[in-house]
Amino acid sequence: MGNDNYLEKENFKSLVEAAGKDRVQDRLNIIEVFLGTEEHITIDQICRLLTEEGYDYEPEFVRQCMNQMVDLGFAQKKQFEGQPICYEHRHLGRHHDHLICTKCGKIVEFANDDMERLQVQVATKHGFHMLQHRMDIYGLCAGCLAGRRALLPLALAKTGERVVIREIAGGRTARARLASMGLRTGDPVEVINNTGEGRIILGHDCTRLAIGRGLAQTIIVSLPDDGRGQDKESSEG
Ligand SMILES: [Zn+2]
Ligand SMILES: [Zn+2]
Ligand SMILES: [Zn+2]
């Protein structure tokens, strides 16, 4: 790894010098710190690492230098939904995709040859010559999943989650309102949109429903995996 980083740094140096850029040593210090981390990091985080190493650069210079690394193929700029812009290494000849936890923001990298092959197949089938793609899978990481309660108010369910209504705790009025929308205990619903404020959009059978946040607090749901048997669909075929 260390040797890889040395070669990357030398490669960067010669390109920067050839481009006639100023502050070559400063840029080398920045790439050195960047190559030393395996994280997907923001400009602020890179600045913090630089400070820890005893360097004090203006964030604007760091940003400019990072973008130069992107242009020259040493770094990749990414923005995952709900997260700030970040940078990661770009290793020649190596590709990976990402799993992103929507709760804690954890990012996990993966590479799967079968999935890569399938994507080329799909593109080809549609007459496309595939040039690039990104596969971002959003969900809850193992840690966040383990920390979740089996039962929770609908107001806390995440966008994209499929849950089952277990109890309507809001008394007769709430039950009547939900019944008028066609929602009953035992019904499976899909959380189409829950931004954490305002109304929650649900998919129920073939209808989209907007539920006020207050009402959503009174609807107790369970996650599909607490029923265990729910994951029965086989993945064959
Ligand atoms: Zn991929
Ligand atoms: Zn998480
Ligand atoms: Zn990555």
Coordinates of N, CA and C and ligand atoms in Angstrom, one line a residue, residues 95-98 110-112 115-116 119 130 133-135, ligand 1:
H95 N -12.7 -1.1 -9.8 CA -14.0 -0.5 -9.6 C -14.7 -1.0 -8.4
H96 N -15.5 -0.1 -7.8 CA -16.3 -0.6 -6.7 C -17.6 0.1 -6.6
D97 N -18.6 -0.4 -5.9 CA -19.9 0.3 -5.7 C -20.1 0.4 -4.2
H98 N -21.2 1.0 -3.9 CA -21.4 1.4 -2.5 C -22.8 1.0 -1.9
F110 N -18.3 -2.3 -2.1 CA -18.3 -3.7 -2.5 C -18.0 -3.8 -4.0
A111 N -17.5 -5.0 -4.4 CA -17.3 -5.3 -5.8 C -17.9 -6.6 -6.1
N112 N -18.7 -6.7 -7.1 CA -19.4 -8.0 -7.4 C -19.3 -8.2 -8.9
M115 N -22.7 -8.9 -10.8 CA -23.5 -7.7 -10.9 C -22.9 -6.8 -12.1
E116 N -21.6 -6.7 -12.1 CA -21.0 -5.9 -13.2 C -21.3 -6.5 -14.6
Q119 N -24.9 -5.9 -15.7 CA -25.2 -4.5 -16.1 C -24.8 -4.3 -17.5
M130 N -22.0 0.3 -22.8 CA -21.9 0.9 -21.5 C -20.5 1.5 -21.3
H133 N -21.1 3.6 -14.9 CA -22.3 3.5 -14.1 C -22.0 3.7 -12.6
R134 N -23.0 4.0 -11.8 CA -22.7 3.8 -10.4 C -23.9 3.1 -9.8
M135 N -23.6 2.2 -8.8 CA -24.6 1.4 -8.2 C -24.5 1.8 -6.7
Ligands
ZN1 ZN -20.3 -1.4 -10.4

